[in-house]
PDB file of C-alpha atoms in Angstrom:
ATOM      1  CA  UNK A   1     -21.282   3.675  13.456  1.00 62.00           C
ATOM      2  CA  UNK A   2     -20.944   2.389  17.140  1.00 75.00           C
ATOM      3  CA  UNK A   3     -17.307   4.597  19.040  1.00 81.00           C
ATOM      4  CA  UNK A   4     -15.224   2.121  19.716  1.00 78.00           C
ATOM      5  CA  UNK A   5     -15.594   0.978  15.598  1.00 80.00           C
ATOM      6  CA  UNK A   6     -14.946   4.434  14.068  1.00 88.00           C
ATOM      7  CA  UNK A   7     -11.065   4.221  16.264  1.00 90.00           C
ATOM      8  CA  UNK A   8     -10.614   1.229  15.201  1.00 91.00           C
ATOM      9  CA  UNK A   9     -10.997   2.900  11.966  1.00 94.00           C
ATOM     10  CA  UNK A  10      -8.535   5.917  12.941  1.00 94.00           C
ATOM     11  CA  UNK A  11      -5.863   3.967  14.921  1.00 93.00           C
ATOM     12  CA  UNK A  12      -5.470   2.109  11.576  1.00 92.00           C
ATOM     13  CA  UNK A  13      -4.623   5.989   9.928  1.00 90.00           C
ATOM     14  CA  UNK A  14      -2.228   6.141  13.088  1.00 89.00           C
ATOM     15  CA  UNK A  15      -0.464   3.420  12.832  1.00 87.00           C
ATOM     16  CA  UNK A  16      -0.265   2.480   9.060  1.00 84.00           C
ATOM     17  CA  UNK A  17       1.569   6.666   8.904  1.00 80.00           C
ATOM     18  CA  UNK A  18       3.642   6.014  11.848  1.00 80.00           C
ATOM     19  CA  UNK A  19       4.727   2.383  10.306  1.00 76.00           C
ATOM     20  CA  UNK A  20       5.453   4.028   6.387  1.00 71.00           C
ATOM     21  CA  UNK A  21       6.972   6.932   8.084  1.00 67.00           C
ATOM     22  CA  UNK A  22       8.906   5.012   9.771  1.00 69.00           C
ATOM     23  CA  UNK A  23       9.865   1.541   7.249  1.00 66.00           C
ATOM     24  CA  UNK A  24       9.057   3.585   4.115  1.00 59.00           C
ATOM     25  CA  UNK A  25       6.323   0.806   3.335  1.00 64.00           C
ATOM     26  CA  UNK A  26       2.804   1.772   2.442  1.00 62.00           C
ATOM     27  CA  UNK A  27       0.565   2.013   4.543  1.00 75.00           C
ATOM     28  CA  UNK A  28      -1.715  -0.562   3.275  1.00 83.00           C
ATOM     29  CA  UNK A  29       0.562  -3.331   4.612  1.00 83.00           C
ATOM     30  CA  UNK A  30      -1.369  -2.305   7.456  1.00 85.00           C
ATOM     31  CA  UNK A  31      -4.591  -0.811   6.547  1.00 91.00           C
ATOM     32  CA  UNK A  32      -4.978  -3.889   3.588  1.00 92.00           C
ATOM     33  CA  UNK A  33      -5.656  -6.462   6.852  1.00 90.00           C
ATOM     34  CA  UNK A  34      -6.881  -4.492   9.520  1.00 91.00           C
ATOM     35  CA  UNK A  35      -9.446  -3.647   7.629  1.00 94.00           C
ATOM     36  CA  UNK A  36     -10.428  -7.336   6.822  1.00 92.00           C
ATOM     37  CA  UNK A  37     -10.916  -7.396  10.420  1.00 89.00           C
ATOM     38  CA  UNK A  38     -12.254  -4.079  11.138  1.00 91.00           C
ATOM     39  CA  UNK A  39     -15.486  -5.079   8.500  1.00 92.00           C
ATOM     40  CA  UNK A  40     -16.160  -8.792   9.572  1.00 89.00           C
ATOM     41  CA  UNK A  41     -15.899  -7.390  12.884  1.00 87.00           C
ATOM     42  CA  UNK A  42     -18.872  -4.757  11.763  1.00 87.00           C
ATOM     43  CA  UNK A  43     -19.946  -7.552   9.720  1.00 88.00           C
ATOM     44  CA  UNK A  44     -20.409  -5.419   5.866  1.00 87.00           C
ATOM     45  CA  UNK A  45     -19.449  -6.192   3.285  1.00 85.00           C
ATOM     46  CA  UNK A  46     -20.334  -9.776   3.373  1.00 86.00           C
ATOM     47  CA  UNK A  47     -17.795 -11.953   0.642  1.00 87.00           C
ATOM     48  CA  UNK A  48     -16.767  -8.399  -0.191  1.00 93.00           C
ATOM     49  CA  UNK A  49     -14.918  -8.050   2.654  1.00 92.00           C
ATOM     50  CA  UNK A  50     -10.951  -8.304   0.911  1.00 93.00           C
ATOM     51  CA  UNK A  51     -12.715  -6.717  -2.112  1.00 95.00           C
ATOM     52  CA  UNK A  52     -13.869  -2.840   0.158  1.00 95.00           C
ATOM     53  CA  UNK A  53     -10.959  -3.593   2.042  1.00 95.00           C
ATOM     54  CA  UNK A  54      -8.034  -2.812  -1.159  1.00 95.00           C
ATOM     55  CA  UNK A  55      -9.764  -0.725  -2.547  1.00 96.00           C
ATOM     56  CA  UNK A  56     -10.836   1.803   0.249  1.00 96.00           C
ATOM     57  CA  UNK A  57      -6.968   1.004   1.286  1.00 94.00           C
ATOM     58  CA  UNK A  58      -5.961   2.941  -2.697  1.00 94.00           C
ATOM     59  CA  UNK A  59      -8.275   5.398  -2.690  1.00 94.00           C
ATOM     60  CA  UNK A  60      -6.458   6.012   1.719  1.00 92.00           C
ATOM     61  CA  UNK A  61      -3.219   5.961  -0.246  1.00 89.00           C
ATOM     62  CA  UNK A  62      -3.755   8.179  -2.910  1.00 88.00           C
ATOM     63  CA  UNK A  63      -4.016  11.380   0.345  1.00 84.00           C
ATOM     64  CA  UNK A  64      -1.235   9.832   2.419  1.00 81.00           C
ATOM     65  CA  UNK A  65       0.835   9.112  -1.091  1.00 81.00           C
ATOM     66  CA  UNK A  66       0.051  12.476  -1.814  1.00 83.00           C
ATOM     67  CA  UNK A  67       1.681  14.217   1.589  1.00 79.00           C
ATOM     68  CA  UNK A  68       4.780  12.221   1.253  1.00 78.00           C
ATOM     69  CA  UNK A  69       4.883  12.974  -2.144  1.00 82.00           C
ATOM     70  CA  UNK A  70       5.298  16.481  -1.063  1.00 82.00           C
ATOM     71  CA  UNK A  71       7.200  16.670   1.250  1.00 77.00           C
ATOM     72  CA  UNK A  72      10.253  14.243  -0.834  1.00 79.00           C
ATOM     73  CA  UNK A  73       9.707  17.154  -3.363  1.00 85.00           C
ATOM     74  CA  UNK A  74      10.115  20.075  -1.341  1.00 81.00           C
ATOM     75  CA  UNK A  75      14.040  18.482   0.230  1.00 77.00           C
ATOM     76  CA  UNK A  76      14.484  17.073  -4.010  1.00 82.00           C
ATOM     77  CA  UNK A  77      13.519  13.993  -3.782  1.00 81.00           C
ATOM     78  CA  UNK A  78      11.218  13.252  -6.297  1.00 88.00           C
ATOM     79  CA  UNK A  79      12.440  12.046 -10.134  1.00 93.00           C
ATOM     80  CA  UNK A  80       9.764  13.847 -11.758  1.00 94.00           C
ATOM     81  CA  UNK A  81      11.231  12.348 -15.700  1.00 94.00           C
ATOM     82  CA  UNK A  82      11.396   8.970 -13.683  1.00 94.00           C
ATOM     83  CA  UNK A  83       7.940   8.672 -12.241  1.00 94.00           C
ATOM     84  CA  UNK A  84       7.013  10.109 -16.067  1.00 95.00           C
ATOM     85  CA  UNK A  85       8.360   7.009 -18.176  1.00 95.00           C
ATOM     86  CA  UNK A  86       6.773   4.691 -15.370  1.00 95.00           C
ATOM     87  CA  UNK A  87       3.491   6.391 -14.500  1.00 94.00           C
ATOM     88  CA  UNK A  88       1.448   4.902 -17.726  1.00 95.00           C
ATOM     89  CA  UNK A  89       2.108   1.370 -17.079  1.00 96.00           C
ATOM     90  CA  UNK A  90       1.787   1.869 -13.436  1.00 95.00           C
ATOM     91  CA  UNK A  91      -2.162   2.895 -14.336  1.00 96.00           C
ATOM     92  CA  UNK A  92      -2.551   0.433 -17.282  1.00 96.00           C
ATOM     93  CA  UNK A  93      -0.705  -1.930 -14.734  1.00 96.00           C
ATOM     94  CA  UNK A  94      -3.002  -0.641 -12.147  1.00 95.00           C
ATOM     95  CA  UNK A  95      -6.237  -1.057 -13.937  1.00 96.00           C
ATOM     96  CA  UNK A  96      -5.518  -4.246 -14.929  1.00 96.00           C
ATOM     97  CA  UNK A  97      -4.961  -5.882 -11.426  1.00 94.00           C
ATOM     98  CA  UNK A  98      -8.343  -4.436 -10.639  1.00 95.00           C
ATOM     99  CA  UNK A  99     -10.142  -5.674 -13.144  1.00 95.00           C
ATOM    100  CA  UNK A 100      -8.734  -9.223 -12.116  1.00 94.00           C
ATOM    101  CA  UNK A 101      -9.202  -8.704  -8.462  1.00 92.00           C
ATOM    102  CA  UNK A 102     -12.673  -8.084  -9.333  1.00 90.00           C
ATOM    103  CA  UNK A 103     -13.088 -11.792 -11.106  1.00 90.00           C
ATOM    104  CA  UNK A 104     -11.556 -13.208  -7.418  1.00 91.00           C
ATOM    105  CA  UNK A 105     -13.005 -14.796  -4.604  1.00 91.00           C
ATOM    106  CA  UNK A 106     -12.273 -13.122  -1.344  1.00 88.00           C
ATOM    107  CA  UNK A 107     -10.292 -15.547   0.221  1.00 87.00           C
ATOM    108  CA  UNK A 108      -7.688 -15.541  -2.744  1.00 90.00           C
ATOM    109  CA  UNK A 109      -7.421 -11.786  -2.312  1.00 91.00           C
ATOM    110  CA  UNK A 110      -6.793 -12.409   1.554  1.00 89.00           C
ATOM    111  CA  UNK A 111      -4.616 -15.007   1.147  1.00 89.00           C
ATOM    112  CA  UNK A 112      -2.939 -13.569  -2.456  1.00 91.00           C
ATOM    113  CA  UNK A 113      -2.605 -10.200   0.783  1.00 89.00           C
ATOM    114  CA  UNK A 114      -1.266 -12.620   3.099  1.00 90.00           C
ATOM    115  CA  UNK A 115       1.710 -14.413   0.407  1.00 91.00           C
ATOM    116  CA  UNK A 116       2.603 -10.275  -0.426  1.00 88.00           C
ATOM    117  CA  UNK A 117       2.855  -9.932   3.985  1.00 87.00           C
ATOM    118  CA  UNK A 118       5.272 -12.981   3.477  1.00 91.00           C
ATOM    119  CA  UNK A 119       7.438 -11.280   0.554  1.00 87.00           C
ATOM    120  CA  UNK A 120       8.102  -8.121   3.091  1.00 84.00           C
ATOM    121  CA  UNK A 121       8.270  -9.869   6.879  1.00 85.00           C
ATOM    122  CA  UNK A 122      11.326 -11.749   5.004  1.00 88.00           C
ATOM    123  CA  UNK A 123      12.209  -8.588   3.655  1.00 83.00           C
ATOM    124  CA  UNK A 124      12.993  -6.794   6.515  1.00 79.00           C
ATOM    125  CA  UNK A 125      14.036 -10.047   9.133  1.00 85.00           C
ATOM    126  CA  UNK A 126      16.945 -10.614   6.599  1.00 82.00           C
ATOM    127  CA  UNK A 127      19.293  -8.159   5.200  1.00 70.00           C
ATOM    128  CA  UNK A 128      19.727  -7.330   0.970  1.00 69.00           C
ATOM    129  CA  UNK A 129      23.462  -8.230   0.076  1.00 66.00           C
ATOM    130  CA  UNK A 130      24.459  -4.603  -1.946  1.00 57.00           C
ATOM    131  CA  UNK A 131      24.592  -5.557  -5.704  1.00 61.00           C
ATOM    132  CA  UNK A 132      26.199  -3.331  -8.533  1.00 62.00           C
ATOM    133  CA  UNK A 133      23.862  -0.897 -10.025  1.00 74.00           C
ATOM    134  CA  UNK A 134      22.605  -1.793 -13.700  1.00 81.00           C
ATOM    135  CA  UNK A 135      20.970   1.073 -16.249  1.00 85.00           C
ATOM    136  CA  UNK A 136      17.865   2.450 -16.265  1.00 86.00           C
ATOM    137  CA  UNK A 137      15.607   1.186 -19.092  1.00 88.00           C
ATOM    138  CA  UNK A 138      14.884   2.911 -21.731  1.00 90.00           C
ATOM    139  CA  UNK A 139      11.389   3.440 -22.189  1.00 90.00           C
ATOM    140  CA  UNK A 140       9.358   0.304 -24.236  1.00 93.00           C
ATOM    141  CA  UNK A 141      11.063  -0.939 -19.798  1.00 93.00           C
ATOM    142  CA  UNK A 142      10.069   1.700 -18.332  1.00 94.00           C
ATOM    143  CA  UNK A 143       6.506   0.454 -19.236  1.00 95.00           C
ATOM    144  CA  UNK A 144       6.657  -2.789 -18.713  1.00 95.00           C
ATOM    145  CA  UNK A 145       8.461  -2.423 -15.432  1.00 95.00           C
ATOM    146  CA  UNK A 146       5.310   0.368 -14.291  1.00 95.00           C
ATOM    147  CA  UNK A 147       2.600  -2.355 -15.451  1.00 96.00           C
ATOM    148  CA  UNK A 148       4.457  -4.744 -12.833  1.00 95.00           C
ATOM    149  CA  UNK A 149       4.557  -2.667 -10.754  1.00 94.00           C
ATOM    150  CA  UNK A 150       1.183  -1.036 -11.299  1.00 94.00           C
ATOM    151  CA  UNK A 151      -1.150  -4.039 -11.580  1.00 95.00           C
ATOM    152  CA  UNK A 152       0.834  -6.161  -7.559  1.00 92.00           C
ATOM    153  CA  UNK A 153       0.048  -2.945  -6.154  1.00 91.00           C
ATOM    154  CA  UNK A 154      -3.867  -2.576  -7.312  1.00 92.00           C
ATOM    155  CA  UNK A 155      -4.311  -6.347  -5.903  1.00 91.00           C
ATOM    156  CA  UNK A 156      -2.905  -6.347  -2.968  1.00 89.00           C
ATOM    157  CA  UNK A 157      -3.969  -2.691  -2.210  1.00 88.00           C
ATOM    158  CA  UNK A 158      -0.281  -0.953  -2.062  1.00 85.00           C
ATOM    159  CA  UNK A 159       1.636   2.069  -2.822  1.00 82.00           C
ATOM    160  CA  UNK A 160       4.294   0.115  -4.775  1.00 84.00           C
ATOM    161  CA  UNK A 161       7.494   1.020  -2.405  1.00 80.00           C
ATOM    162  CA  UNK A 162       8.623  -2.288  -1.949  1.00 81.00           C
ATOM    163  CA  UNK A 163       8.643  -2.573  -5.968  1.00 87.00           C
ATOM    164  CA  UNK A 164       9.675   0.897  -6.781  1.00 88.00           C
ATOM    165  CA  UNK A 165      12.446   2.155  -3.669  1.00 84.00           C
ATOM    166  CA  UNK A 166      13.941  -1.753  -5.158  1.00 85.00           C
ATOM    167  CA  UNK A 167      13.915  -1.061  -8.274  1.00 89.00           C
ATOM    168  CA  UNK A 168      15.279   2.655  -8.695  1.00 90.00           C
ATOM    169  CA  UNK A 169      18.105   1.808  -6.070  1.00 85.00           C
ATOM    170  CA  UNK A 170      19.481  -1.208  -8.553  1.00 87.00           C
ATOM    171  CA  UNK A 171      19.586   1.624 -10.937  1.00 89.00           C
ATOM    172  CA  UNK A 172      21.813   3.512  -9.467  1.00 85.00           C
ATOM    173  CA  UNK A 173      19.688   6.303  -7.534  1.00 86.00           C
ATOM    174  CA  UNK A 174      20.604   7.457  -4.273  1.00 83.00           C
ATOM    175  CA  UNK A 175      18.120   5.430  -1.776  1.00 76.00           C
ATOM    176  CA  UNK A 176      16.071   9.029  -0.542  1.00 77.00           C
ATOM    177  CA  UNK A 177      15.784   9.937  -4.231  1.00 85.00           C
ATOM    178  CA  UNK A 178      14.186   5.782  -4.791  1.00 85.00           C
ATOM    179  CA  UNK A 179      12.423   6.054  -1.805  1.00 81.00           C
ATOM    180  CA  UNK A 180      10.423   9.894  -2.761  1.00 84.00           C
ATOM    181  CA  UNK A 181      10.843   9.343  -6.838  1.00 89.00           C
ATOM    182  CA  UNK A 182       8.686   5.723  -4.947  1.00 87.00           C
ATOM    183  CA  UNK A 183       6.387   8.255  -3.312  1.00 84.00           C
ATOM    184  CA  UNK A 184       5.392   9.489  -5.820  1.00 88.00           C
ATOM    185  CA  UNK A 185       4.446   7.378  -7.898  1.00 91.00           C
ATOM    186  CA  UNK A 186       1.678   5.644  -5.512  1.00 88.00           C
ATOM    187  CA  UNK A 187      -0.252   8.073  -6.232  1.00 90.00           C
ATOM    188  CA  UNK A 188      -1.360   7.883  -9.856  1.00 94.00           C
ATOM    189  CA  UNK A 189      -0.769   3.700  -8.493  1.00 94.00           C
ATOM    190  CA  UNK A 190      -3.302   4.908  -5.931  1.00 92.00           C
ATOM    191  CA  UNK A 191      -5.722   6.806  -8.680  1.00 95.00           C
ATOM    192  CA  UNK A 192      -6.652   3.728 -11.006  1.00 96.00           C
ATOM    193  CA  UNK A 193      -6.425   1.077  -8.519  1.00 95.00           C
ATOM    194  CA  UNK A 194      -9.236   3.395  -6.200  1.00 96.00           C
ATOM    195  CA  UNK A 195     -11.082   4.015 -10.296  1.00 96.00           C
ATOM    196  CA  UNK A 196     -10.655   0.479 -10.700  1.00 96.00           C
ATOM    197  CA  UNK A 197     -11.913  -0.754  -7.013  1.00 97.00           C
ATOM    198  CA  UNK A 198     -14.571   1.527  -7.843  1.00 97.00           C
ATOM    199  CA  UNK A 199     -15.718   0.245 -11.402  1.00 96.00           C
ATOM    200  CA  UNK A 200     -15.878  -2.637 -10.703  1.00 95.00           C
ATOM    201  CA  UNK A 201     -16.766  -2.786  -7.161  1.00 95.00           C
ATOM    202  CA  UNK A 202     -19.780  -0.987  -9.016  1.00 95.00           C
ATOM    203  CA  UNK A 203     -23.843  -2.608  -7.980  1.00 90.00           C
ATOM    204  CA  UNK A 204     -22.220  -5.620  -5.517  1.00 92.00           C
ATOM    205  CA  UNK A 205     -24.848  -6.908  -3.909  1.00 88.00           C
ATOM    206  CA  UNK A 206     -24.526  -6.883  -0.123  1.00 86.00           C
ATOM    207  CA  UNK A 207     -21.721  -3.739   0.282  1.00 91.00           C
ATOM    208  CA  UNK A 208     -22.698  -1.683   2.836  1.00 89.00           C
ATOM    209  CA  UNK A 209     -23.862   2.488   2.251  1.00 90.00           C
ATOM    210  CA  UNK A 210     -21.351   5.286   1.584  1.00 93.00           C
ATOM    211  CA  UNK A 211     -19.743   2.895  -0.829  1.00 95.00           C
ATOM    212  CA  UNK A 212     -18.317   3.469  -4.567  1.00 96.00           C
ATOM    213  CA  UNK A 213     -17.852   0.626  -5.881  1.00 95.00           C
ATOM    214  CA  UNK A 214     -15.383  -1.424  -3.636  1.00 96.00           C
ATOM    215  CA  UNK A 215     -14.155   2.161  -0.882  1.00 97.00           C
ATOM    216  CA  UNK A 216     -16.124   2.453   1.746  1.00 96.00           C
ATOM    217  CA  UNK A 217     -15.577   6.445   1.979  1.00 96.00           C
ATOM    218  CA  UNK A 218     -16.652   6.509   6.327  1.00 94.00           C
ATOM    219  CA  UNK A 219     -12.996   4.286   6.373  1.00 94.00           C
ATOM    220  CA  UNK A 220     -11.933   6.878   3.954  1.00 95.00           C
ATOM    221  CA  UNK A 221     -11.739   9.969   5.328  1.00 95.00           C
ATOM    222  CA  UNK A 222     -10.840   8.031   8.793  1.00 94.00           C
ATOM    223  CA  UNK A 223      -7.680   7.041   8.115  1.00 93.00           C
ATOM    224  CA  UNK A 224      -7.177   9.937   6.462  1.00 92.00           C
ATOM    225  CA  UNK A 225      -7.480  12.351   9.065  1.00 91.00           C
ATOM    226  CA  UNK A 226      -5.558   9.689  11.185  1.00 90.00           C
ATOM    227  CA  UNK A 227      -2.928   9.754   9.255  1.00 85.00           C
ATOM    228  CA  UNK A 228      -1.561  11.784   6.947  1.00 82.00           C
ATOM    229  CA  UNK A 229       0.051  13.815  10.624  1.00 83.00           C
ATOM    230  CA  UNK A 230       1.459  10.477  11.844  1.00 83.00           C
ATOM    231  CA  UNK A 231       3.073  10.225   8.438  1.00 74.00           C
ATOM    232  CA  UNK A 232       5.939  13.132   9.207  1.00 74.00           C
ATOM    233  CA  UNK A 233       5.928  12.412  13.067  1.00 80.00           C
ATOM    234  CA  UNK A 234       7.093   8.201  12.207  1.00 73.00           C
ATOM    235  CA  UNK A 235      10.330   9.983   9.533  1.00 68.00           C
ATOM    236  CA  UNK A 236      10.905  11.734  12.374  1.00 71.00           C
ATOM    237  CA  UNK A 237      11.529   9.026  14.277  1.00 75.00           C
ATOM    238  CA  UNK A 238      13.777   6.837  11.702  1.00 65.00           C
ATOM    239  CA  UNK A 239      15.922   8.734  12.922  1.00 62.00           C
ATOM    240  CA  UNK A 240      16.129   8.397  16.736  1.00 74.00           C
ATOM    241  CA  UNK A 241      15.403   5.226  16.988  1.00 74.00           C
ATOM    242  CA  UNK A 242      16.646   1.825  16.271  1.00 79.00           C
ATOM    243  CA  UNK A 243      15.122   1.058  13.055  1.00 65.00           C
ATOM    244  CA  UNK A 244      17.364  -1.763  12.350  1.00 75.00           C
ATOM    245  CA  UNK A 245      15.978  -3.322  15.474  1.00 80.00           C
ATOM    246  CA  UNK A 246      12.374  -2.186  14.767  1.00 77.00           C
ATOM    247  CA  UNK A 247      12.096  -4.092  11.265  1.00 76.00           C
ATOM    248  CA  UNK A 248      13.028  -6.823  12.510  1.00 83.00           C
ATOM    249  CA  UNK A 249      10.294  -6.460  14.912  1.00 82.00           C
ATOM    250  CA  UNK A 250       7.847  -5.166  12.964  1.00 79.00           C
ATOM    251  CA  UNK A 251       8.797  -8.002  10.151  1.00 82.00           C
ATOM    252  CA  UNK A 252       7.817 -11.018  12.593  1.00 87.00           C
ATOM    253  CA  UNK A 253       4.131  -8.650  13.181  1.00 83.00           C
ATOM    254  CA  UNK A 254       3.640  -9.745   8.895  1.00 84.00           C
ATOM    255  CA  UNK A 255       4.555 -12.589   9.282  1.00 90.00           C
ATOM    256  CA  UNK A 256       2.164 -13.623  12.059  1.00 88.00           C
ATOM    257  CA  UNK A 257      -0.522 -11.182  10.186  1.00 86.00           C
ATOM    258  CA  UNK A 258       0.032 -13.160   6.705  1.00 88.00           C
ATOM    259  CA  UNK A 259      -0.310 -16.021   9.200  1.00 89.00           C
ATOM    260  CA  UNK A 260      -4.081 -15.992  10.069  1.00 83.00           C
ATOM    261  CA  UNK A 261      -4.922 -13.736   7.264  1.00 83.00           C
ATOM    262  CA  UNK A 262      -4.312 -17.167   5.699  1.00 82.00           C
ATOM    263  CA  UNK A 263      -5.110 -18.868   7.657  1.00 79.00           C
ATOM    264  CA  UNK A 264      -7.527 -17.373  10.423  1.00 64.00           C
TER     265      UNK A 264
END
């Protein structure tokens, strides 16, 4: 792998870790578009480039999500009863999302991710009004919510924090507990989603060496090396930098990336 391309994967990991720590969004919001561009530049994956980007992002999030969940657990910030309640639906939903992605043309998958980035970008630009708390749903309700979160997360290669945190906060959890519980939920999302993308991508023609289905392991390794140590740094910076201003700038950046993916 050329040095510049190797540096590109490392830089993607650094940025995804920092931004995840700063804003509480999953690294997939940075990993997937960066990987689409890097794979295109390297000429690997062909029409499967977007699928390879999503599957590779999910595999990397297994490591970063586990590190984040462990850090929150040390501070008592994970509601494991809710993780257990959501996990069965999350796993089934993530498998379903990966199966759907396997039948989607690469252009559709790329534009779906662009729509997701628009949603995240607008949420960062437009302040949300506080709403009253709703009671936590029962077992069936948690399975249903988990299924929806898992399916969409697997489709776009994220850990699900942009959906899980608002859901838990609306159900009355303290924001820190909502973020910590969401980080723990991101691990089964990433594991199930990555396995799903390995299965649906197995044996596809045009994929590079050192892949398992739609997971490209050199990129996973390089991004993990860079993102795991930088995520805690991003969390520390969140306490000293003007995060509200940075969020708006990041929101604009996501909208620009979305436009590039949708129309580029």
